[in-house]
Short mmCIF file of C-alpha atoms in Angstrom, two decimals:
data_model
loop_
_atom_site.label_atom_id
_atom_site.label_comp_id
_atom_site.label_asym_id
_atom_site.label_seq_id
_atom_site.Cartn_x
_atom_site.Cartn_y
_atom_site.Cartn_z
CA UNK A 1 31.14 14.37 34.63
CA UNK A 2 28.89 15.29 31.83
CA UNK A 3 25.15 15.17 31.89
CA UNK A 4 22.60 16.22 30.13
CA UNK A 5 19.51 17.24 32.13
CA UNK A 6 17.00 14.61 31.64
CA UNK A 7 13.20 15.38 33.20
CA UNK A 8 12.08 13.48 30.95
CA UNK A 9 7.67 14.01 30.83
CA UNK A 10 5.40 12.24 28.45
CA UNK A 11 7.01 12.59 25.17
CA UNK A 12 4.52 13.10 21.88
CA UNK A 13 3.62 9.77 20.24
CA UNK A 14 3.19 7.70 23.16
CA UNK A 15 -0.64 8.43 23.10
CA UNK A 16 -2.81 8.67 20.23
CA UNK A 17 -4.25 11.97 19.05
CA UNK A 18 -7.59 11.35 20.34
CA UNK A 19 -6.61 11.05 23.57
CA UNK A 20 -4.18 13.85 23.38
CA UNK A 21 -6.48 15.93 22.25
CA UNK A 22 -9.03 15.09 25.23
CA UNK A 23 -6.16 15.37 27.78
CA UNK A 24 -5.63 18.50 26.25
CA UNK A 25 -8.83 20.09 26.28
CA UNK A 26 -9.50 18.73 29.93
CA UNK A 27 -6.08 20.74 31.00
CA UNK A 28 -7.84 23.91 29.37
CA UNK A 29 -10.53 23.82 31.24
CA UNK A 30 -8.85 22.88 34.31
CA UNK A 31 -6.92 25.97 34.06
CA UNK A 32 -9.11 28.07 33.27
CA UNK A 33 -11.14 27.38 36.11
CA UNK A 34 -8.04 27.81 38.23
CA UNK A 35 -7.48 31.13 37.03
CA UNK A 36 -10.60 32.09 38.69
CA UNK A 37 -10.87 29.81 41.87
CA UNK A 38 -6.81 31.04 43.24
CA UNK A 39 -8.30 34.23 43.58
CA UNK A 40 -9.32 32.97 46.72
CA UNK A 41 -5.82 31.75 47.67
CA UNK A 42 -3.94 34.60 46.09
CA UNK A 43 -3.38 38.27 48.34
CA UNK A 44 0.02 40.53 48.41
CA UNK A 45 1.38 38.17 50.71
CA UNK A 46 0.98 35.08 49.16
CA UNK A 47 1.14 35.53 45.59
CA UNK A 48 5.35 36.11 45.70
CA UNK A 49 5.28 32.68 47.28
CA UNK A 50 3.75 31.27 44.33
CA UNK A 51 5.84 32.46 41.82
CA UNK A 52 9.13 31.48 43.72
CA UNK A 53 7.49 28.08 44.33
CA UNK A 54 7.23 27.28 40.38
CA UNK A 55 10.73 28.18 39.81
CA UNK A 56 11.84 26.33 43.07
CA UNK A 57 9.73 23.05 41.34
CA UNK A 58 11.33 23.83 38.00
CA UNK A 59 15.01 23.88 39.56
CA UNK A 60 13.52 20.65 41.43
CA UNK A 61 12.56 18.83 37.88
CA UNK A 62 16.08 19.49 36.94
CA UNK A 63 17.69 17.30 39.25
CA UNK A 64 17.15 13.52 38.52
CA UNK A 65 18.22 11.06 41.83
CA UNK A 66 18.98 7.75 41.07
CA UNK A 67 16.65 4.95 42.01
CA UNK A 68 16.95 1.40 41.81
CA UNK A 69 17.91 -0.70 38.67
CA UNK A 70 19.96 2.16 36.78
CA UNK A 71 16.52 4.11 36.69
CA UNK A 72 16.19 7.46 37.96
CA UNK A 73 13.56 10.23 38.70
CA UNK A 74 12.87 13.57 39.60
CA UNK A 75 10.34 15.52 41.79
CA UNK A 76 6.99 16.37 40.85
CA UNK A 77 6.58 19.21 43.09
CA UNK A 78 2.66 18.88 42.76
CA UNK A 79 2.02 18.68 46.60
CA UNK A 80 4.77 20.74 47.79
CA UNK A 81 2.97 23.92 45.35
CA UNK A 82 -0.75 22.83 46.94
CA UNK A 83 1.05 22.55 50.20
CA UNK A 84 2.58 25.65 50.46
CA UNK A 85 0.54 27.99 48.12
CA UNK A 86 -3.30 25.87 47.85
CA UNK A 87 -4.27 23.53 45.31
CA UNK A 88 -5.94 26.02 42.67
CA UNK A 89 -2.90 27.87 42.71
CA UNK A 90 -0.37 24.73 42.20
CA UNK A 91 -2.50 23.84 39.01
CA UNK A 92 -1.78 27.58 37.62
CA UNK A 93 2.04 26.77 38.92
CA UNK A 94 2.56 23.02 37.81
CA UNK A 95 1.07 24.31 34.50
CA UNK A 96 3.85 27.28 34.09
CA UNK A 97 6.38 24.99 34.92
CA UNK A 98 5.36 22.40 32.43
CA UNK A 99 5.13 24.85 29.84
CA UNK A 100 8.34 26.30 30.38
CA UNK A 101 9.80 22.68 29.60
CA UNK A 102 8.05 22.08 27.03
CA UNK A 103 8.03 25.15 24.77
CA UNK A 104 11.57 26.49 25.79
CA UNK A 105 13.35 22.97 26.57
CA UNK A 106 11.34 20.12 24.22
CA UNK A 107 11.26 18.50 27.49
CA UNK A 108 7.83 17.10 27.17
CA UNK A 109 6.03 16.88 23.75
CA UNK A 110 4.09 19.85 22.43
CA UNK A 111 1.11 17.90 21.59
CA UNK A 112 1.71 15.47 25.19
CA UNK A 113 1.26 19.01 27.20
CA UNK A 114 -2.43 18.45 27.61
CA UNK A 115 -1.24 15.15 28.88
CA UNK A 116 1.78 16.28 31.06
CA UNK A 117 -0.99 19.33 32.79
CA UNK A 118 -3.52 16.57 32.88
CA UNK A 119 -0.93 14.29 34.97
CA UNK A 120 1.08 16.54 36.90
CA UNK A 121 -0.70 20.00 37.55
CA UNK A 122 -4.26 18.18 37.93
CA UNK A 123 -4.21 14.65 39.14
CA UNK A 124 -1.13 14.80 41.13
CA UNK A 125 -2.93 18.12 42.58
CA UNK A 126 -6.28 16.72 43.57
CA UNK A 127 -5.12 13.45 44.37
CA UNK A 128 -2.03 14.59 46.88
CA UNK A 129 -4.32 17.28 48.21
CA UNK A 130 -7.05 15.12 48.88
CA UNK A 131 -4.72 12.71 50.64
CA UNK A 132 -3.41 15.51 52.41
CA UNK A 133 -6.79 17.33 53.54
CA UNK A 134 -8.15 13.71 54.40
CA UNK A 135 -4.93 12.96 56.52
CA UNK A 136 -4.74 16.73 58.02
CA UNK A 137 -8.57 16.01 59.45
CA UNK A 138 -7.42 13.26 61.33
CA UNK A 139 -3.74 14.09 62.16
CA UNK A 140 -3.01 16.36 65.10
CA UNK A 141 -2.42 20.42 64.35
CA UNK A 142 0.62 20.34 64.58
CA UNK A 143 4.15 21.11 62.64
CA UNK A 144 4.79 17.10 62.83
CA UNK A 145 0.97 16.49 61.24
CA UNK A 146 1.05 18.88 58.95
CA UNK A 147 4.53 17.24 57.49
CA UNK A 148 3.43 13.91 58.02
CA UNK A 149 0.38 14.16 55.66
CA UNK A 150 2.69 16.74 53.27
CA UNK A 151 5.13 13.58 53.24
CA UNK A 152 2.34 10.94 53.01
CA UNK A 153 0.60 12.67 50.32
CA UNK A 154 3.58 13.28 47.97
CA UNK A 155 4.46 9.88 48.67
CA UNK A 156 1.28 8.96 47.24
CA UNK A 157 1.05 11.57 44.14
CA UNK A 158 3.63 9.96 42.17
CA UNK A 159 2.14 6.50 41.77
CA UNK A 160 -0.94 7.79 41.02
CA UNK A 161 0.45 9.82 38.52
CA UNK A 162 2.22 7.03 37.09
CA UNK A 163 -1.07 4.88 36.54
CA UNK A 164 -3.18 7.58 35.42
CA UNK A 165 -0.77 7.34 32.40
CA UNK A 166 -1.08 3.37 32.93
CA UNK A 167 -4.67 4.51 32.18
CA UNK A 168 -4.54 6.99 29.22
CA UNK A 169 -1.91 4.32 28.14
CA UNK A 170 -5.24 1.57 28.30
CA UNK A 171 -7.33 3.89 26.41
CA UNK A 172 -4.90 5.66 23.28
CA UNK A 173 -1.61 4.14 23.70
CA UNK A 174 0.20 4.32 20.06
CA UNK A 175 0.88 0.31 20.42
CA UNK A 176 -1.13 -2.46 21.98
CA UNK A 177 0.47 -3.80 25.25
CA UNK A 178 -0.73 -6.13 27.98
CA UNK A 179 -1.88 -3.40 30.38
CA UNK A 180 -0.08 -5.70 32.86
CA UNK A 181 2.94 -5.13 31.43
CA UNK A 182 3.18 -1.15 31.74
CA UNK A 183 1.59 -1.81 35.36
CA UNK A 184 4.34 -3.70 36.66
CA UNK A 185 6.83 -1.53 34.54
CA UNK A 186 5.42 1.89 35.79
CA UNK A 187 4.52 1.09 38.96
CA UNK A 188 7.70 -0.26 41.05
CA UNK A 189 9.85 2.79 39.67
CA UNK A 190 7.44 4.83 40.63
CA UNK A 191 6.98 3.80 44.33
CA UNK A 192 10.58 4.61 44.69
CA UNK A 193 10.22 7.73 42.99
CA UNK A 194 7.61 8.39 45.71
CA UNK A 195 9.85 8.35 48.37
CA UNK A 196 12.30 10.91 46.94
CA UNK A 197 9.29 13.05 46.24
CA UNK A 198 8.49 13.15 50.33
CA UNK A 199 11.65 13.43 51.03
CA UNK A 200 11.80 16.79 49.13
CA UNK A 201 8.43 17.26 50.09
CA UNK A 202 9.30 17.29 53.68
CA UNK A 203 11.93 19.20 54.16
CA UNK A 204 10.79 22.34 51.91
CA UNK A 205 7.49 22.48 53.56
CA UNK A 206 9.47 22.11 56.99
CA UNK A 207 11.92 24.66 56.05
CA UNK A 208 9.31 27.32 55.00
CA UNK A 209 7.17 26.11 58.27
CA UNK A 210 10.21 26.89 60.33
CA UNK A 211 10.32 30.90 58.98
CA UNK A 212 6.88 31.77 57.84
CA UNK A 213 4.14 29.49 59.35
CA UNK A 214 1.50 31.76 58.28
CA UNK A 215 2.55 31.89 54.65
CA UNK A 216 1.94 27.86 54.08
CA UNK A 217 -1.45 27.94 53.10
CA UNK A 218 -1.96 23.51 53.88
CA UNK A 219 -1.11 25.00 57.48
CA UNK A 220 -3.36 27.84 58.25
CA UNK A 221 -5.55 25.67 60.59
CA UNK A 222 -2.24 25.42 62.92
CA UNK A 223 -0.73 28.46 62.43
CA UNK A 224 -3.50 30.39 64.90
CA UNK A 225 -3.42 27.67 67.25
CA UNK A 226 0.91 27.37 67.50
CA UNK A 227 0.71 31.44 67.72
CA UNK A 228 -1.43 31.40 70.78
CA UNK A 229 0.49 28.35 72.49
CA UNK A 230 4.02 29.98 71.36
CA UNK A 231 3.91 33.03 73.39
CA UNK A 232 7.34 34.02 72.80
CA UNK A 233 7.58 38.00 71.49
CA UNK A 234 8.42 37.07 67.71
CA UNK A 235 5.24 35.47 67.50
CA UNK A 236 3.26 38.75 67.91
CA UNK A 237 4.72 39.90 64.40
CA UNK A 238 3.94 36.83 62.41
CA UNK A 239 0.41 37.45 61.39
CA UNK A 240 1.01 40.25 59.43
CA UNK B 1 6.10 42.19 51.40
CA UNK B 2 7.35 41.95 54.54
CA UNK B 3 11.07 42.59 55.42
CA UNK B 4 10.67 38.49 56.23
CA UNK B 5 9.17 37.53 53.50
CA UNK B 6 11.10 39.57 51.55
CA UNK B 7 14.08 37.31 52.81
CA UNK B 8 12.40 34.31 52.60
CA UNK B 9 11.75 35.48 49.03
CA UNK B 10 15.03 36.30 47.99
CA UNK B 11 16.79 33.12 49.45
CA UNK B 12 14.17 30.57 47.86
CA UNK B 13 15.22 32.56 44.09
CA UNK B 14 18.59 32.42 45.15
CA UNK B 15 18.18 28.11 45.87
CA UNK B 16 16.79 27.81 43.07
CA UNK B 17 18.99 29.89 40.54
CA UNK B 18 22.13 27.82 42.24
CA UNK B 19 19.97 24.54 42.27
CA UNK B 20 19.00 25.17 38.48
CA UNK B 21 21.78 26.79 37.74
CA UNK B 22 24.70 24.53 39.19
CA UNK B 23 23.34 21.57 41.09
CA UNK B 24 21.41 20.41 38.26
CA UNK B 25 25.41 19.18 36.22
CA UNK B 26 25.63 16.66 38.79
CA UNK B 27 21.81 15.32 38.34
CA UNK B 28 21.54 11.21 37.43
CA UNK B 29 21.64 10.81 33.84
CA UNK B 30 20.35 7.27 34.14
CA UNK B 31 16.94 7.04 32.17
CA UNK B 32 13.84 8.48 34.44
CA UNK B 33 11.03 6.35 35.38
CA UNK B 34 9.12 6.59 32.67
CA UNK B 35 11.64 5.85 29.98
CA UNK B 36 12.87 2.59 31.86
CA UNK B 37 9.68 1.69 32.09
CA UNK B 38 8.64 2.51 28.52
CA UNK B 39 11.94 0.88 27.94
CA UNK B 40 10.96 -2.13 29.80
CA UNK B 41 7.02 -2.55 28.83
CA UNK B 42 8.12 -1.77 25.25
CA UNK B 43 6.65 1.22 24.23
CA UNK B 44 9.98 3.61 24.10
CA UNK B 45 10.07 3.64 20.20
CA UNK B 46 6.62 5.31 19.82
CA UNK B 47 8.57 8.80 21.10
CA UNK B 48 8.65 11.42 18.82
CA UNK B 49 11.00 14.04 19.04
CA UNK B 50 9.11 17.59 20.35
CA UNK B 51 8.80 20.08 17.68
CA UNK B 52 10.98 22.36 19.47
CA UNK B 53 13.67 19.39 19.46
CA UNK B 54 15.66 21.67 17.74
CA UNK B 55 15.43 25.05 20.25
CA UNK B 56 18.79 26.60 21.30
CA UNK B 57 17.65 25.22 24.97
CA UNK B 58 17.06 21.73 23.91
CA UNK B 59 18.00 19.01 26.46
CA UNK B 60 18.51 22.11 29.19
CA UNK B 61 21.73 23.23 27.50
CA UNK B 62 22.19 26.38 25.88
CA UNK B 63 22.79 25.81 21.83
CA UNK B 64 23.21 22.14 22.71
CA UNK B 65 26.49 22.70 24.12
CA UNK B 66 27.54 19.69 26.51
CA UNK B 67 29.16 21.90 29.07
CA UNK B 68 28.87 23.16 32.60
CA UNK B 69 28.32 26.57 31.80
CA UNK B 70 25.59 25.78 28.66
CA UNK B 71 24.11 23.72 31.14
CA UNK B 72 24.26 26.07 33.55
CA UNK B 73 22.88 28.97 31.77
CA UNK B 74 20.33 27.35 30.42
CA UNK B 75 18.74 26.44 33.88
CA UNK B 76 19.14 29.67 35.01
CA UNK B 77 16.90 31.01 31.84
CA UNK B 78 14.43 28.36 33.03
CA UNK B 79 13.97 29.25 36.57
CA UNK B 80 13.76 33.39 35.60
CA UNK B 81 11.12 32.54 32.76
CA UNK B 82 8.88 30.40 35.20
CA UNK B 83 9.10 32.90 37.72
CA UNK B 84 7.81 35.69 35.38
CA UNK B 85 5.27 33.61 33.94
CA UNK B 86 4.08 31.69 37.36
CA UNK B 87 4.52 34.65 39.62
CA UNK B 88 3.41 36.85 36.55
CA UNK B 89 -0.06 35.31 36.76
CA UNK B 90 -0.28 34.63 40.00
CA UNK B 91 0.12 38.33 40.67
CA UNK B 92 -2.71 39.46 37.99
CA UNK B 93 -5.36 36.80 39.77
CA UNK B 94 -4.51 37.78 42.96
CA UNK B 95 -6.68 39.71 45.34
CA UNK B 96 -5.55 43.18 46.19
CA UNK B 97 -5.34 44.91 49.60
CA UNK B 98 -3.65 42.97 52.49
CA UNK B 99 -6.38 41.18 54.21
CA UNK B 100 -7.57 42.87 57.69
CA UNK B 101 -6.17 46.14 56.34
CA UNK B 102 -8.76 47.00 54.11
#
């Protein structure tokens, strides 16, 4: 067996320099802002987490499951890092990760990076988190709803990834296609995709739930509530 | 840290150095999502190669070497670089002091 690792992200020359340059500048600023709003999400405790949650979602990228049709795909990790660390913090990550790839492994153009931040750290971010806070609000607090929206959301995050470059596509795309075309072609895949990406989703966030409830920051609203129910004596040295 | 999350700590690096670092061979090489479908919509030929096309960990192998060990290798570089830089920054933003304990 001999394969090349694959994770493949927006390459350069698939959008026009316009548009890469306005993906680009939005990522900028999206980070930047970042830097200052996961101060809130960021104390001796949690921080570690964060680190070991970009290299888990880089190790993640790396592995590419097949899918339908001879196609095959790999996870995002955009709602696991907002899941487990907050979503200020998984733009900082996703954008670490994505620069890793593309300055170390040309996985990824240089000039697609604003792009590839723009798709994966930001709108895969706010979108899955959204879906997740919207979904938390009406799920029980419990270990089941927090995983059910975790798995719903990620579900979720990788189509809309996949037409927000359907979009950018529309607006600076180097040729001109139907946009019907790239809808259909993008969005099928994707779905799939989708399901992988829960899949993962789902059983990280479950395996971290199972040892350090307090630590997963999408589950803080439960973790107060399961401490007081679960009166057992290990749960007296959790909240430290 | 706690002694926990110390563990939990050192087991997540440890997944993901053997997930990077030897899982990853066995990975589908079919074409990702968005190549079929940039294959499919007919797009594919605008892709440029990366400046860095020519970096000694192009293509996740180390000096381009089709092997399990270049391979390997060159995952494990990846996952110890992101963790510097992600946990690097993540560490500078962070707030100090344990919460509750002053």
């Amino acid at each position: 067996m001999c394969n090349k690792v694959d994770a493949v992200h927006v390459p350069d020359g698939f959008l026009d320099v316009p548009t890469s340059v306005a993906t680009g500048a939005l990522a900028a600023g999206t980070v930047a802002l970042a830097l200052r709003k996961a101060r809130t999400e960021l104390d001796d405790r949690t921080a570690p987490l964060a680190g070991l949650t970009a290299a888990f979602v880089f190790a993640g990228q790396m592995i590419n499951f097949p899918v339908a049709a001879g196609t095959s795909g790999h996870l995002i990790g955009a709602v696991l890092t907002a899941v487990l660390v907050g979503p200020w913090t998984a733009v900082l990550c996703m954008t670490a990760v994505l620069l890793v790839q593309a300055v170390l492994f040309a996985d990824g153009g240089l000039t697609a990076l604003g792009t590839n931040v723009t798709l994966m750290a930001l709108l895969a971010v706010v979108v899955g988190y959204g879906v997740f806070r919207g979904l938390s609000a009406v799920l029980p607090r419990t270990r089941t709803g927090v995983l059910t929206a975790a798995g719903v959301s990620a579900f979720l995050s990788v189509p809309a990834a996949a037409l927000a470059f359907v979009g950018l596509f529309a607006l600076g795309g180097a040729v001109d296609l139907p946009l019907g075309t790239v809808v259909s072609a993008m969005t099928g895949v994707h779905l799939l995709i989708g399901l992988g990406e829960a899949a993962i989703t789902v059983a990280i966030v479950g395996a971290v739930l199972a040892v350090r409830p307090d630590l997963v920051h999408g589950a803080r609203r439960i973790s107060a509530a399961t401490v007081l129910e679960d009166r057992r004596p290990v749960a007296a040295e959790v909240p430290r | 840290m706690s002694r926990r999350g110390r563990t939990l700590w050192i087991v997540g690096v440890a997944l993901a150095l053997v997930v990077a670092g030897v899982v990853s061979w066995y990975a589908s090489s079919s074409p990702d999502g968005l190549e079929w479908a940039a294959e499919r919509a007919g797009f594919a030929h605008t892709a440029e190669d990366s400046a860095v096309a020519g970096s000694p960990l192009a293509d996740y192998l180390w000096n381009g070497e089709e092997d399990r060990l270049s391979a390997g290798a060159a995952g494990v570089v990846g996952v110890l670089v992101t963790l510097l830089l992600a946990g690097g920054v993540t560490w500078l933003v962070r707030r100090r002091g344990v919460p509750g304990q002053g």
